[in-house]
mmCIF file of C-alpha atoms and ligand atoms in Angstrom:
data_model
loop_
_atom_site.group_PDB
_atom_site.id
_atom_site.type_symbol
_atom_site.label_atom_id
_atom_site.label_comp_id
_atom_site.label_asym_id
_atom_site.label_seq_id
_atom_site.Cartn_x
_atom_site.Cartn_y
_atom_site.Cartn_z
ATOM 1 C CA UNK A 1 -173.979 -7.945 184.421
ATOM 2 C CA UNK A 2 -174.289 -11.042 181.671
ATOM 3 C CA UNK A 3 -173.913 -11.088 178.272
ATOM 4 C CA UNK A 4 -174.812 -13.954 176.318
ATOM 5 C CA UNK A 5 -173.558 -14.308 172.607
ATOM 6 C CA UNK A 6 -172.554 -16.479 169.947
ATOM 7 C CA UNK A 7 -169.151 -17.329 167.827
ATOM 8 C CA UNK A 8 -169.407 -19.388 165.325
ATOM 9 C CA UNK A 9 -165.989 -19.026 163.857
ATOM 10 C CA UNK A 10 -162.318 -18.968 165.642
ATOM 11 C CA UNK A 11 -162.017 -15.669 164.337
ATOM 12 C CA UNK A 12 -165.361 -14.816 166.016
ATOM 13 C CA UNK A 13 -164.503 -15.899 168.946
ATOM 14 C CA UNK A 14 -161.265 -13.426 168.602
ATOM 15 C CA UNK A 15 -163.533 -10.643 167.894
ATOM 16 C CA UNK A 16 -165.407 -10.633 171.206
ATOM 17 C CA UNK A 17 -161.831 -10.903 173.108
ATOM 18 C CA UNK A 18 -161.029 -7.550 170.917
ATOM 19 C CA UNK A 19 -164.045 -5.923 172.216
ATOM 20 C CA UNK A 20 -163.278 -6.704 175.452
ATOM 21 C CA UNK A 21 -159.672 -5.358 175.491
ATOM 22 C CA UNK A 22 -160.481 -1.414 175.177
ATOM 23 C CA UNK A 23 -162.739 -1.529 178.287
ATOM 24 C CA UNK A 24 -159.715 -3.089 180.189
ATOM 25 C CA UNK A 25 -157.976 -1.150 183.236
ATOM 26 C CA UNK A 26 -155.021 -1.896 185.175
ATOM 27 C CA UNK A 27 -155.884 -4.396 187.489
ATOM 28 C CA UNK A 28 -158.376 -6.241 185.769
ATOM 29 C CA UNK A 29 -158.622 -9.996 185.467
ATOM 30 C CA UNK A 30 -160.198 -11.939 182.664
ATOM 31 C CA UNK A 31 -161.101 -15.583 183.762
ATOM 32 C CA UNK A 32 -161.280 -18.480 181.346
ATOM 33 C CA UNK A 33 -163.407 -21.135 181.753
ATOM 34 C CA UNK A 34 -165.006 -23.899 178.777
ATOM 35 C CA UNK A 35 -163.350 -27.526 178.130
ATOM 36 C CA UNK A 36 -160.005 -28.556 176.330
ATOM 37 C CA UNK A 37 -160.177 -26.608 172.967
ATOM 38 C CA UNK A 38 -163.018 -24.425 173.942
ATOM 39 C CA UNK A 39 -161.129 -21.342 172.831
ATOM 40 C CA UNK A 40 -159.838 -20.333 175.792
ATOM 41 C CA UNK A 41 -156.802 -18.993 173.872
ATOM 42 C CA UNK A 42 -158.367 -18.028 170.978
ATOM 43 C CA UNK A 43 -160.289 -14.851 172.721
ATOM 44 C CA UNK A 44 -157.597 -13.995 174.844
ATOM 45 C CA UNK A 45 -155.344 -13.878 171.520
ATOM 46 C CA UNK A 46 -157.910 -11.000 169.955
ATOM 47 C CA UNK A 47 -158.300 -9.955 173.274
ATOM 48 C CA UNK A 48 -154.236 -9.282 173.032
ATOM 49 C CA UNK A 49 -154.727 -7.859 169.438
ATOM 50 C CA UNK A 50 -157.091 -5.236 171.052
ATOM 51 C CA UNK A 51 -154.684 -4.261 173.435
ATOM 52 C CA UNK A 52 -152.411 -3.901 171.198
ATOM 53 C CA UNK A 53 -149.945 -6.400 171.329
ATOM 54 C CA UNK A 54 -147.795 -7.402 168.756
ATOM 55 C CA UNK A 55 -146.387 -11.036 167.937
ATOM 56 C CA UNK A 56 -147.528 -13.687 168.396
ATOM 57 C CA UNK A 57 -149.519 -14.874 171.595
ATOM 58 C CA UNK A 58 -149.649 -18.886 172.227
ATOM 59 C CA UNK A 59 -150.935 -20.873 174.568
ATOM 60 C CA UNK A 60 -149.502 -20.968 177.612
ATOM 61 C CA UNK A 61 -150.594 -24.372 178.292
ATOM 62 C CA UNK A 62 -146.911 -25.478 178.967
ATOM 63 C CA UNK A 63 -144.862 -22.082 180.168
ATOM 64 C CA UNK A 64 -147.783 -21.829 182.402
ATOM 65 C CA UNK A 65 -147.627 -17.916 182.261
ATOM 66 C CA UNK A 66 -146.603 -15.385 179.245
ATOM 67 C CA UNK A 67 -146.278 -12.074 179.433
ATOM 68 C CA UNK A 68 -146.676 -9.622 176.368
ATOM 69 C CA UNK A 69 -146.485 -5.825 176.222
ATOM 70 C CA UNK A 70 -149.512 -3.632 174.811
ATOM 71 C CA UNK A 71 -151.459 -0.605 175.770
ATOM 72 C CA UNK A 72 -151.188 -2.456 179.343
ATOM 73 C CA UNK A 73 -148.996 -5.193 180.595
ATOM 74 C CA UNK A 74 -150.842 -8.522 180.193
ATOM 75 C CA UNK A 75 -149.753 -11.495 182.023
ATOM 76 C CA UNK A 76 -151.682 -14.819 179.950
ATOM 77 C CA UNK A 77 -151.645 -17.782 182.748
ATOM 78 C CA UNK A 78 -152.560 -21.230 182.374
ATOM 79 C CA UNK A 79 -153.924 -22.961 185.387
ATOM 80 C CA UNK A 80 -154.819 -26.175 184.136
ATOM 81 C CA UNK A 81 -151.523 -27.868 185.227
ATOM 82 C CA UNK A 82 -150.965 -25.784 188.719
ATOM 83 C CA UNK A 83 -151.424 -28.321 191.485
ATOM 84 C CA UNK A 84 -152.390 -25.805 193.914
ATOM 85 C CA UNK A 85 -154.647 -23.270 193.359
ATOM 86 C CA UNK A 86 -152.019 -20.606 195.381
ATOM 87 C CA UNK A 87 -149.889 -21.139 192.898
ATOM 88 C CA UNK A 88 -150.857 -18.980 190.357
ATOM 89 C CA UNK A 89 -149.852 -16.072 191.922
ATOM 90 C CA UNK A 90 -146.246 -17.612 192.611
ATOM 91 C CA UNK A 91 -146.176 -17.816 188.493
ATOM 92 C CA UNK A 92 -145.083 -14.362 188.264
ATOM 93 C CA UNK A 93 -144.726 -11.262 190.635
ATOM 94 C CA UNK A 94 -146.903 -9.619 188.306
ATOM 95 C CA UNK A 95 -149.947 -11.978 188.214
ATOM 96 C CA UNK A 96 -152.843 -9.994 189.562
ATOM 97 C CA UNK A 97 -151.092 -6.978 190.064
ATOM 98 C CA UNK A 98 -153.285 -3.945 189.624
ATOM 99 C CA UNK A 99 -150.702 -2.296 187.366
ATOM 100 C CA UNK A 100 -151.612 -5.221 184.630
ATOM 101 C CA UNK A 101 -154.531 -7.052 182.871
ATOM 102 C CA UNK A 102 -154.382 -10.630 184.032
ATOM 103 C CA UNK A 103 -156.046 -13.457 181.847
ATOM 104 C CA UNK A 104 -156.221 -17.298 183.336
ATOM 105 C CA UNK A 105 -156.819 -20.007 181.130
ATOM 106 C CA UNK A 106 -158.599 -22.452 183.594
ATOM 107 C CA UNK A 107 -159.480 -19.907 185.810
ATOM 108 C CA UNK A 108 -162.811 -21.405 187.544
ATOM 109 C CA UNK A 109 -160.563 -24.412 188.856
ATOM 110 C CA UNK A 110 -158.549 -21.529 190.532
ATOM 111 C CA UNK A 111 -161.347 -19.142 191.712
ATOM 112 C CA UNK A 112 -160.571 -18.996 195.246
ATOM 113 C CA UNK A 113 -157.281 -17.139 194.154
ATOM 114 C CA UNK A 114 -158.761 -14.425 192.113
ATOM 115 C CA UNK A 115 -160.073 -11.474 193.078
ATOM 116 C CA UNK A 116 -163.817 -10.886 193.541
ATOM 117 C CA UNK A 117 -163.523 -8.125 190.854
ATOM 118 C CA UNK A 118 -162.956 -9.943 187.554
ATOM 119 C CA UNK A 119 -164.855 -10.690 184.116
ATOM 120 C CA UNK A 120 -165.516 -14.211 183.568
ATOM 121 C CA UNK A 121 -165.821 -15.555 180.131
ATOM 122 C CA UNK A 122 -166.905 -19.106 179.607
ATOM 123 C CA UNK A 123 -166.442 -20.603 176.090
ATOM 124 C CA UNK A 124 -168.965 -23.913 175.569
ATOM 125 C CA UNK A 125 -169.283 -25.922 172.431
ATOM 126 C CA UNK A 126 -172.372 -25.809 170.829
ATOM 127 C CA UNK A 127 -173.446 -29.574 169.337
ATOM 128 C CA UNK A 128 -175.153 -32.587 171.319
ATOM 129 C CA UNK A 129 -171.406 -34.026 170.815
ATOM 130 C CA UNK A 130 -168.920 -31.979 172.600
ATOM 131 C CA UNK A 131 -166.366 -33.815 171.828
ATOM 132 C CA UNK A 132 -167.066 -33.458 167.726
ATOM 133 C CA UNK A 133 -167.285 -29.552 168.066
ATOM 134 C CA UNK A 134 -164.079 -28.861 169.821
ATOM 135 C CA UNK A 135 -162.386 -31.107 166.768
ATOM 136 C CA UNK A 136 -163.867 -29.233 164.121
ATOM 137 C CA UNK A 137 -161.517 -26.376 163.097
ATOM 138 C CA UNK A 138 -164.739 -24.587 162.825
ATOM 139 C CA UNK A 139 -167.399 -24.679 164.935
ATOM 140 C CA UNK A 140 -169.987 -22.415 167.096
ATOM 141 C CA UNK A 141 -169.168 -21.368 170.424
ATOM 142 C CA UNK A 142 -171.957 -20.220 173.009
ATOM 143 C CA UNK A 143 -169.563 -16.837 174.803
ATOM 144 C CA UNK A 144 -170.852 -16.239 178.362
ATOM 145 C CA UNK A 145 -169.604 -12.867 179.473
ATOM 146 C CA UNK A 146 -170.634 -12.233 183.746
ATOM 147 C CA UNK A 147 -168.488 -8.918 185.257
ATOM 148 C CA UNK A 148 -168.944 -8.756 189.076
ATOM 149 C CA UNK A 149 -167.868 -6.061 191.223
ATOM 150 C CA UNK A 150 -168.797 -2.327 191.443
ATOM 151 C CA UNK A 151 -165.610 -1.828 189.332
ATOM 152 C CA UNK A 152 -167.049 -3.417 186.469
ATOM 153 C CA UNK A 153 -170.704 -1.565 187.041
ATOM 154 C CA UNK A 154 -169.566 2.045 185.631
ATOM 155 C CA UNK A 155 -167.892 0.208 182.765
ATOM 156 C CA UNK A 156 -171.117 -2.600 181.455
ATOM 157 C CA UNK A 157 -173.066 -0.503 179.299
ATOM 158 C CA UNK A 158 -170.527 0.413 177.130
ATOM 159 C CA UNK A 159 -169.213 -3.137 176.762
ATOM 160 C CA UNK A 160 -172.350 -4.579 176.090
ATOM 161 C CA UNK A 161 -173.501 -1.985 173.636
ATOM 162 C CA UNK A 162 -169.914 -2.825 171.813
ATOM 163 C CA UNK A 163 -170.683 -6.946 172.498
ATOM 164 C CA UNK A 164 -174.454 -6.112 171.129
ATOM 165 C CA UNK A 165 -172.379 -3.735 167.873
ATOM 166 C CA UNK A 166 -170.509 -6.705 167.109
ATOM 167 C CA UNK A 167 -173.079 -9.536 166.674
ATOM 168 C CA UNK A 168 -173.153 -8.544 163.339
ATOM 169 C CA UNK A 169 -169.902 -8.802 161.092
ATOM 170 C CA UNK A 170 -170.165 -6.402 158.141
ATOM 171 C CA UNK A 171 -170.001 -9.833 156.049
ATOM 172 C CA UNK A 172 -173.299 -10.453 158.031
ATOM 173 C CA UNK A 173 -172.012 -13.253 159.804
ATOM 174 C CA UNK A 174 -173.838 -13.536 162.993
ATOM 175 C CA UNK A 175 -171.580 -13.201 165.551
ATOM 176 C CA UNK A 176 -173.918 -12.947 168.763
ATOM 177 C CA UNK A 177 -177.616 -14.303 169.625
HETATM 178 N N1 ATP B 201 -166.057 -20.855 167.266
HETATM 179 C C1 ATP B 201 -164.809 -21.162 167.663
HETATM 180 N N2 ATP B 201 -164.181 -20.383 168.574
HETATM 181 C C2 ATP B 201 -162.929 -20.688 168.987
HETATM 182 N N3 ATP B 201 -162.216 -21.746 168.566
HETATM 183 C C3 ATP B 201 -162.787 -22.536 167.673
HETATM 184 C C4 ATP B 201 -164.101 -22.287 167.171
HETATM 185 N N4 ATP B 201 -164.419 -23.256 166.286
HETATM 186 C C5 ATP B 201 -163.363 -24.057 166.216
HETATM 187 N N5 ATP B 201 -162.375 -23.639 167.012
HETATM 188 C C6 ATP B 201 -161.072 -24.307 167.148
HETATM 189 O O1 ATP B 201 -160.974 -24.795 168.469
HETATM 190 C C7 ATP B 201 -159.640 -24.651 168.890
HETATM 191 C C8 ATP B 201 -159.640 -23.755 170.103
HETATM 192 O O2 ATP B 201 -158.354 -23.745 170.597
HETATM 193 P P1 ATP B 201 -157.905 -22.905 171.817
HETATM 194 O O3 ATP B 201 -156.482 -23.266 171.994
HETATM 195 O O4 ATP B 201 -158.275 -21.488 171.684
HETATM 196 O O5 ATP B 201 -158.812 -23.552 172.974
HETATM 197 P P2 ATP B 201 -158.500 -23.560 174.523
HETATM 198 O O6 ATP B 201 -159.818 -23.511 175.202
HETATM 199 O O7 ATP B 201 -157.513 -22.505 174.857
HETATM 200 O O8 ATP B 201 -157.823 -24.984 174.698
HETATM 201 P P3 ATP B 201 -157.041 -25.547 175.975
HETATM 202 O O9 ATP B 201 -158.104 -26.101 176.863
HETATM 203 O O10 ATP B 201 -156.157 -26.617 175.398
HETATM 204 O O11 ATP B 201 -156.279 -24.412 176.582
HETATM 205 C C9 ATP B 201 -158.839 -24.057 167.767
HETATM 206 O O12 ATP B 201 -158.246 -25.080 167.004
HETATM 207 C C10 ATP B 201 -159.907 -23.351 166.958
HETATM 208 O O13 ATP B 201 -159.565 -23.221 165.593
HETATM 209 MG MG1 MG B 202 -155.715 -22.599 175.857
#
């Protein structure tokens, strides 16, 4: 279960995190992966937005874990700092528990901890010069989207049909490829 698409805006990017959010159930962890200023936070922020939360939802590159209220719990972890890949679940007694949606920033470098069940989303910078694209303000994104587990299997049509609806913006911009 893949889905390969295309941001090439911020608010793009923000888009496909809002698609995500209404296929969400309790329990369900998102995974982050892509470089420093991929846009890790950027989809989980429309991903947020679809879920309803209100407020604003930053980074939590430095808290390490945030926690924001919307049509379900969502704990927003950061494991780019943790020096032990246990440690994310000693964040908060509510990281990966089933009664929440649980996002980590950084989550390949902690993959051992999550569960088997989870939606991975990797964020890469498309230009021969990484390092140029994630300094632009604006700049495309290639959005990897792989759900494993039989928990996600039930659920993948209608998310992809929805990832598939929103490659076009009704301004035309392409959103997906
Ligand atoms: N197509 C795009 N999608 C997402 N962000 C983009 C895009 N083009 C440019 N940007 C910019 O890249 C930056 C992405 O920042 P963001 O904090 O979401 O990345 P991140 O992967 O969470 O970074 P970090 O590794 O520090 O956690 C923002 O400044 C955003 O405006
Ligand atoms: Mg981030």
């Amino acid at each position: 279960m893949r889905a390969e698409l295309r941001a090439p805006t911020p608010d793009a990017t923000a888009a496909l995190g809002a698609v995500v959010a209404p296929h969400l159930l309790p329990g369900d962890v998102v995974s982050l992966a892509g470089p420093l200023g991929a846009g890790k936070t950027r989809f989980v922020q429309g991903l947020a937005a679809g879920l309803g939360v209100e407020g604003r939802v930053a980074s939590p590159t430095f808290v390490l874990v945030r926690r924001h209220r919307g049509r379900l719990p969502l704990l927003h972890c950061d494991a780019y700092r943790l020096e032990r890949v246990g440690d994310l679940v000693t964040l908060d007694d509510d990281v990966l528990a089933p009664d929440v949606v649980t996002c980590v920033e950084w989550g390949d470098a902690v993959a051992a901890a999550l569960p088997a069940t989870r939606l991975d989303v990797t964020l890469t910078p498309v230009a021969a010069d990484v390092a140029v694209a994630t300094a632009a303000p604006v700049a495309p994104r290639d959005v990897l989207l792989v759900a494993h587990g039989s928990a996600w299997a039930d659920r993948w049509p209608a998310l992809a049909a929805d990832l598939t609806a929103a490659v076009t913006t009704p301004d035309g911009t392409e959103v997906g490829a």
